[in-house]
Each structure stands twice: as C-alpha cells, then as structure tokens.
Short mmCIF file of C-alpha atoms in Angstrom, two decimals:
data_model
loop_
_atom_site.label_atom_id
_atom_site.label_comp_id
_atom_site.label_asym_id
_atom_site.label_seq_id
_atom_site.Cartn_x
_atom_site.Cartn_y
_atom_site.Cartn_z
CA UNK A 1 -88.76 -149.92 73.31
CA UNK A 2 -91.62 -150.85 75.73
CA UNK A 3 -91.76 -151.01 79.50
CA UNK A 4 -91.98 -154.82 79.61
CA UNK A 5 -88.98 -156.96 80.29
CA UNK A 6 -87.59 -158.91 77.40
CA UNK A 7 -87.28 -162.66 78.12
CA UNK A 8 -83.76 -163.96 77.99
CA UNK A 9 -82.88 -166.74 75.61
CA UNK A 10 -80.74 -169.58 76.96
CA UNK A 11 -77.08 -169.13 76.14
CA UNK A 12 -76.03 -171.62 73.50
CA UNK A 13 -72.62 -172.17 72.03
CA UNK A 14 -72.43 -171.06 68.40
CA UNK A 15 -71.92 -173.68 65.74
CA UNK A 16 -68.39 -174.22 64.55
CA UNK A 17 -69.33 -173.89 60.89
CA UNK A 18 -70.83 -171.14 58.79
CA UNK A 19 -69.58 -167.65 58.01
CA UNK A 20 -69.76 -165.03 60.67
CA UNK A 21 -68.46 -161.49 61.03
CA UNK A 22 -65.18 -161.22 62.84
CA UNK A 23 -65.73 -158.47 65.37
CA UNK A 24 -62.56 -156.84 66.50
CA UNK A 25 -61.37 -158.12 69.81
CA UNK A 26 -61.26 -155.73 72.70
CA UNK A 27 -57.95 -153.95 72.73
CA UNK A 28 -55.76 -154.46 75.78
CA UNK A 29 -56.04 -150.73 76.43
CA UNK A 30 -59.70 -151.25 77.34
CA UNK A 31 -58.61 -152.74 80.66
CA UNK A 32 -55.97 -150.08 81.18
CA UNK A 33 -57.60 -146.66 80.80
CA UNK A 34 -55.58 -143.46 80.95
CA UNK A 35 -54.40 -142.10 84.28
CA UNK A 36 -57.13 -139.43 84.21
CA UNK A 37 -60.45 -141.16 85.02
CA UNK A 38 -62.39 -138.65 82.91
CA UNK A 39 -60.20 -139.36 79.90
CA UNK A 40 -60.67 -143.08 80.54
CA UNK A 41 -64.46 -142.75 80.41
CA UNK A 42 -64.38 -140.79 77.16
CA UNK A 43 -61.79 -143.12 75.60
CA UNK A 44 -63.89 -146.14 76.55
CA UNK A 45 -67.00 -144.67 74.94
CA UNK A 46 -65.05 -143.82 71.77
CA UNK A 47 -63.74 -147.38 71.57
CA UNK A 48 -67.22 -148.79 72.08
CA UNK A 49 -68.60 -146.57 69.29
CA UNK A 50 -65.82 -147.74 66.98
CA UNK A 51 -66.85 -151.34 67.61
CA UNK A 52 -70.46 -150.47 66.79
CA UNK A 53 -69.46 -148.81 63.53
CA UNK A 54 -67.34 -151.82 62.62
CA UNK A 55 -70.23 -154.18 63.33
CA UNK A 56 -72.63 -152.20 61.14
CA UNK A 57 -70.24 -152.48 58.19
CA UNK A 58 -69.60 -156.23 58.45
CA UNK A 59 -70.38 -158.08 55.18
CA UNK A 60 -73.30 -160.38 56.02
CA UNK A 61 -75.55 -162.43 53.76
CA UNK A 62 -79.21 -161.75 54.64
CA UNK A 63 -80.28 -164.92 52.82
CA UNK A 64 -78.21 -167.21 55.07
CA UNK A 65 -80.41 -167.28 58.17
CA UNK A 66 -78.17 -169.63 60.15
CA UNK A 67 -75.00 -167.64 59.56
CA UNK A 68 -76.82 -164.38 60.26
CA UNK A 69 -78.16 -165.66 63.59
CA UNK A 70 -74.69 -166.84 64.53
CA UNK A 71 -73.18 -163.47 63.61
CA UNK A 72 -75.74 -161.56 65.69
CA UNK A 73 -75.05 -163.77 68.69
CA UNK A 74 -71.32 -163.23 68.26
CA UNK A 75 -71.80 -159.47 68.08
CA UNK A 76 -73.97 -159.51 71.21
CA UNK A 77 -71.35 -161.50 73.10
CA UNK A 78 -68.52 -159.26 71.89
CA UNK A 79 -70.21 -155.99 72.88
CA UNK A 80 -71.30 -157.42 76.22
CA UNK A 81 -67.75 -158.54 77.01
CA UNK A 82 -66.36 -155.17 75.93
CA UNK A 83 -68.70 -153.33 78.30
CA UNK A 84 -67.59 -155.60 81.14
CA UNK A 85 -63.87 -155.26 80.40
CA UNK A 86 -64.08 -151.48 80.18
CA UNK A 87 -66.08 -151.25 83.40
CA UNK A 88 -63.52 -153.41 85.23
CA UNK A 89 -60.60 -151.34 83.99
CA UNK A 90 -62.25 -148.04 84.88
CA UNK A 91 -63.18 -149.36 88.34
CA UNK A 92 -59.54 -150.22 88.99
CA UNK A 93 -58.17 -146.90 87.76
CA UNK A 94 -60.90 -144.57 88.97
CA UNK A 95 -61.49 -143.22 92.46
CA UNK A 96 -63.76 -144.90 94.97
CA UNK A 97 -66.94 -143.33 96.25
CA UNK A 98 -70.65 -143.06 95.66
CA UNK A 99 -70.28 -140.68 92.71
CA UNK A 100 -67.79 -142.98 90.98
CA UNK A 101 -70.09 -145.98 91.47
CA UNK A 102 -73.05 -144.02 90.09
CA UNK A 103 -71.03 -142.95 87.05
CA UNK A 104 -69.84 -146.51 86.40
CA UNK A 105 -73.39 -147.91 86.51
CA UNK A 106 -74.85 -145.22 84.27
CA UNK A 107 -71.98 -145.51 81.79
CA UNK A 108 -72.62 -149.25 81.42
CA UNK A 109 -76.32 -148.60 80.92
CA UNK A 110 -75.66 -145.79 78.43
CA UNK A 111 -73.42 -148.02 76.29
CA UNK A 112 -76.02 -150.79 76.24
CA UNK A 113 -78.82 -148.35 75.39
CA UNK A 114 -76.80 -146.63 72.67
CA UNK A 115 -75.84 -149.95 71.08
CA UNK A 116 -79.41 -151.26 71.15
CA UNK A 117 -80.83 -148.10 69.58
CA UNK A 118 -78.18 -148.03 66.87
CA UNK A 119 -78.64 -151.70 66.00
CA UNK A 120 -82.44 -151.34 66.00
CA UNK A 121 -82.59 -148.15 63.93
CA UNK A 122 -79.72 -148.56 61.46
CA UNK A 123 -80.06 -150.46 58.20
CA UNK A 124 -77.96 -153.62 58.55
CA UNK A 125 -78.70 -157.33 57.90
CA UNK A 126 -79.13 -158.31 61.57
CA UNK A 127 -81.58 -155.56 62.44
CA UNK A 128 -84.62 -157.85 62.57
CA UNK A 129 -82.83 -160.32 64.87
CA UNK A 130 -81.44 -157.82 67.37
CA UNK A 131 -84.65 -157.49 69.50
CA UNK A 132 -83.92 -161.04 70.70
CA UNK A 133 -80.36 -160.06 71.69
CA UNK A 134 -80.75 -156.69 73.42
CA UNK A 135 -77.77 -155.73 75.58
CA UNK A 136 -80.00 -153.89 78.05
CA UNK A 137 -82.08 -157.02 78.61
CA UNK A 138 -78.99 -159.17 79.07
CA UNK A 139 -77.18 -156.83 81.46
CA UNK A 140 -79.99 -155.10 83.36
CA UNK A 141 -83.06 -157.32 82.83
CA UNK A 142 -85.08 -154.40 81.47
CA UNK A 143 -86.16 -152.79 78.22
CA UNK A 144 -86.87 -149.19 79.18
CA UNK A 145 -83.71 -147.44 77.94
CA UNK A 146 -85.68 -145.08 75.73
CA UNK A 147 -87.24 -143.55 78.85
CA UNK A 148 -84.55 -144.13 81.44
CA UNK A 149 -81.64 -142.45 79.64
CA UNK A 150 -83.58 -139.24 79.04
CA UNK A 151 -84.90 -139.32 82.63
CA UNK A 152 -81.34 -139.75 83.93
CA UNK A 153 -80.21 -136.77 81.86
CA UNK A 154 -83.00 -134.60 83.24
CA UNK A 155 -82.20 -135.70 86.80
CA UNK A 156 -78.51 -134.97 86.25
CA UNK A 157 -79.31 -131.46 85.02
CA UNK A 158 -81.67 -130.92 87.95
CA UNK A 159 -79.07 -131.92 90.57
CA UNK A 160 -76.05 -130.23 88.92
CA UNK A 161 -73.64 -132.30 91.02
CA UNK A 162 -70.08 -131.17 90.11
CA UNK A 163 -68.69 -134.68 90.58
CA UNK A 164 -70.96 -135.92 87.78
CA UNK A 165 -69.68 -133.57 85.07
CA UNK A 166 -67.80 -136.43 83.32
CA UNK A 167 -71.13 -138.24 83.00
CA UNK A 168 -72.67 -135.15 81.41
CA UNK A 169 -70.00 -135.23 78.71
CA UNK A 170 -70.82 -138.84 77.89
CA UNK A 171 -74.54 -138.11 77.69
CA UNK A 172 -73.78 -135.16 75.42
CA UNK A 173 -71.74 -137.44 73.16
CA UNK A 174 -74.58 -139.96 72.99
CA UNK A 175 -77.12 -137.29 72.04
CA UNK A 176 -74.74 -135.82 69.48
CA UNK A 177 -74.37 -139.28 67.92
CA UNK A 178 -78.12 -139.53 67.40
CA UNK A 179 -79.56 -141.14 70.53
CA UNK A 180 -83.20 -140.08 70.83
CA UNK A 181 -84.85 -142.68 73.05
CA UNK A 182 -88.60 -142.24 73.41
CA UNK A 183 -88.44 -139.11 71.24
CA UNK A 184 -87.40 -141.06 68.14
CA UNK A 185 -89.97 -140.72 65.39
CA UNK A 186 -91.71 -137.76 67.04
CA UNK A 187 -91.79 -134.22 65.63
CA UNK A 188 -88.70 -132.21 66.48
CA UNK A 189 -89.79 -129.76 69.17
CA UNK A 190 -86.27 -128.70 70.14
CA UNK A 191 -86.21 -130.77 73.31
CA UNK A 192 -83.11 -132.76 72.36
CA UNK A 193 -81.32 -129.59 71.29
CA UNK A 194 -82.18 -128.03 74.64
CA UNK A 195 -80.78 -131.04 76.50
CA UNK A 196 -77.57 -130.84 74.51
CA UNK A 197 -77.15 -127.15 75.32
CA UNK A 198 -77.79 -127.70 79.03
CA UNK A 199 -75.39 -130.65 79.15
CA UNK A 200 -72.68 -128.59 77.47
CA UNK A 201 -73.26 -125.71 79.89
CA UNK A 202 -73.05 -128.05 82.88
CA UNK A 203 -70.05 -130.07 81.64
CA UNK A 204 -67.82 -127.16 80.57
CA UNK A 205 -69.27 -124.32 82.66
CA UNK A 206 -69.76 -122.01 79.70
CA UNK A 207 -72.37 -121.52 76.99
CA UNK A 208 -71.97 -123.63 73.85
CA UNK A 209 -70.30 -121.92 70.95
CA UNK A 210 -66.92 -120.62 69.94
CA UNK A 211 -67.00 -117.91 72.61
CA UNK A 212 -64.40 -115.19 72.40
CA UNK A 213 -62.71 -114.53 69.08
CA UNK A 214 -59.23 -114.99 70.54
CA UNK A 215 -60.01 -118.30 72.25
CA UNK A 216 -58.15 -121.17 70.52
CA UNK A 217 -60.27 -123.98 69.12
CA UNK A 218 -57.72 -126.60 70.18
CA UNK A 219 -55.30 -125.65 73.01
CA UNK A 220 -53.17 -128.72 72.24
CA UNK A 221 -52.03 -127.09 69.00
CA UNK A 222 -50.31 -124.37 71.06
CA UNK A 223 -48.62 -126.73 73.53
CA UNK A 224 -45.24 -126.69 71.73
CA UNK A 225 -44.94 -123.01 70.85
CA UNK A 226 -41.91 -121.02 72.08
CA UNK A 227 -43.67 -118.59 74.38
CA UNK A 228 -40.49 -117.36 76.13
CA UNK A 229 -39.25 -115.51 73.05
CA UNK A 230 -40.34 -111.89 72.82
CA UNK A 231 -41.98 -110.91 69.58
CA UNK A 232 -39.98 -108.50 67.43
CA UNK A 233 -41.40 -106.17 64.86
CA UNK A 234 -39.45 -105.24 61.79
CA UNK A 235 -38.68 -101.57 61.48
CA UNK A 236 -40.33 -100.04 58.48
CA UNK A 237 -38.58 -97.71 56.04
CA UNK A 238 -38.80 -94.09 57.11
CA UNK A 239 -39.61 -91.25 54.75
CA UNK A 240 -36.05 -89.90 54.91
CA UNK A 241 -34.63 -93.31 53.95
CA UNK A 242 -36.77 -93.31 50.84
CA UNK A 243 -35.66 -89.76 50.01
CA UNK A 244 -31.98 -90.65 50.35
CA UNK A 245 -32.41 -93.79 48.25
CA UNK A 246 -34.17 -91.88 45.48
CA UNK A 247 -31.46 -89.19 45.55
CA UNK A 248 -28.66 -91.74 45.17
CA UNK A 249 -30.45 -93.39 42.27
CA UNK A 250 -30.90 -90.01 40.56
CA UNK A 251 -27.19 -89.17 41.01
CA UNK A 252 -26.22 -92.51 39.51
CA UNK A 253 -28.37 -91.89 36.43
CA UNK A 254 -27.01 -88.35 36.03
CA UNK A 255 -23.40 -89.53 36.23
CA UNK A 256 -24.08 -92.15 33.55
CA UNK A 257 -25.60 -89.53 31.24
CA UNK A 258 -22.70 -87.13 31.88
CA UNK A 259 -20.30 -89.87 30.84
CA UNK A 260 -22.14 -90.97 27.71
CA UNK A 261 -22.94 -87.49 26.33
CA UNK A 262 -19.39 -86.08 25.77
CA UNK A 263 -17.94 -89.42 24.67
CA UNK A 264 -20.62 -90.27 22.11
CA UNK A 265 -18.72 -88.84 19.13
CA UNK A 266 -15.51 -90.53 20.17
CA UNK A 267 -17.30 -93.88 20.37
CA UNK A 268 -18.66 -93.49 16.83
CA UNK A 269 -15.23 -92.52 15.45
CA UNK A 270 -13.59 -95.50 17.07
CA UNK A 271 -16.23 -97.74 15.58
CA UNK A 272 -15.44 -96.58 12.03
CA UNK A 273 -11.69 -97.32 12.22
CA UNK A 274 -10.40 -100.48 10.44
CA UNK A 275 -9.39 -102.09 13.68
CA UNK A 276 -12.25 -100.64 15.64
CA UNK A 277 -15.07 -102.45 17.27
CA UNK A 278 -17.25 -102.31 14.14
CA UNK A 279 -14.52 -103.85 11.97
CA UNK A 280 -13.84 -106.67 14.39
CA UNK A 281 -17.49 -107.54 14.83
CA UNK A 282 -18.25 -111.16 13.84
CA UNK A 283 -19.85 -111.63 10.42
CA UNK A 284 -20.05 -114.12 7.52
CA UNK A 285 -16.64 -115.44 6.50
CA UNK A 286 -15.66 -115.03 2.82
CA UNK A 287 -14.31 -118.12 1.11
CA UNK A 288 -11.71 -118.00 -1.65
CA UNK A 289 -12.82 -119.26 -5.07
CA UNK A 290 -11.42 -122.62 -6.16
#
C-alpha cells in the first residue's frame, strides 16, 4: 500500500441479475458480545476472520466480469457492515473512557487493514478488483495500513499501558495470521517474530512458551474435576503377604500329592473291574447280526 489516499467510487446499487457470492450475514451475536469486554473483542475478531475465510472460498467465475464486480462490491459492503455492527455492540457492552475509545478505533482499523491485506495477497478471483474497494479507504479515507498498524504496535509496546492489554492480544492474533504490512515481500530479519514475542509478554505478563512443566495447557479442561476428594493410594503387597501366599500354595500341592500317591493302586484296580470306570467308559456300540 502507498501513502496516497485512494479515491472513493460513488456508491451504486448492484444489479438485480447475475450470480454473486452469498456472504454469510452477520450473526445476531455480533451486536451482543459477551459480558466480558475482552472476550467480546476477541470473539468479534474471530467472527470477522471467519467471514474473510468464507469469502475467499466463494465459487466465482473469473470470466464473468460483471458478476465478479458485483460479488466484490457485495463482499465490501458485507465486511464494512460487519465492522460497524461489531463496533456498535462492543461500544454498548464495553466500559466508557479514553482507553476504551482508543481500543475501539484501533480494532476497527485493524480489521479493515487485515481484510485488505488478505484480499490483496491471497489467490482468489476478485483480487485484481479489490484495490478499488479497500475497506481502509472507505472507512478511514487513507491507504497507509501497512505502515500504521506496525507503528501502532510499536507505540503500544513503548507505552505498556495496562488498560491496552486486550488490544495487544488482537495485534498478536493479526500477526500470527500472517499480517506483515510494509514488511511483506522483504527478507525475514526476525522483526515480526520479535513483535510477536513482545506482544505476548505484554498481553499475558509472562514469556512465550509452555513455561513450567506442571502448568496446564488449557485450564478449562480442569474446571469440572472433583478437587475436594483426597487422593488414595492402593496399598502394595508386602513381602510377608507374598511369603504366606506361596506357603499356602505349596501346602495345597503337597496335600494333593499325598492324596494321589497312596490311592494310585486302588484307582487302577477299580478301573479294571467289570463295572468300574474303564468298563463303563463310552465306546463304539456293537450291533447284532441280522
């Protein structure tokens, strides 16, 4: 992006005919963010990113110039309305004050800048037409997002204002999703990685990484555990228990041998009797001759 303002095109109503992508309408929840203002900001950015992903996967015919122009205008209008609806809902639910107003303005600008960079750098049919429909130009009458977003991040890290930590999380999300601004296309000198690390440190007040080995990755997974029950360890088998068990098994085997040894001859004699077990054993039945 350059430092010159992009001229606005007059708003025209789209034609009633011709195929166009059907962008998903803004969900009612966009105007009603969660009770926690910080969660509302993050949820709004996630919803906006979902709309961008959906727009990039819309089936469009690059050969149909009229339908493509109409689809790009519809996408511009949809994303612009979504930014406005989310800003209105967050203004109603969030606290008043200078910090809240600064966050609201920078969040709107960040969404417009992120959408413009995605739609200008991704491979989709309307990429060549999007420079005439930039959200930044429509909402802020400028085209300097590539410089301004990175400058705002550096200023945020220089001030380290605790009230602006929610904004640091949104900037970190944008950089993690691939926003590069004026650094796009330049050799990777680690500057973006450094900004991500500093934003993480400022937002969560700890160095990035897993940290301690015993720290859970997701505390929500432990929210329903029964922590009031004391852990019980099973008692292992002692050496004397094993000795007694082996002794009982040896006595059982000895008693069986003492029973079989003196009665072995008697068992054989009983088996040889006519009515003994050997005589009554099942065998082939003899049939009388006819």
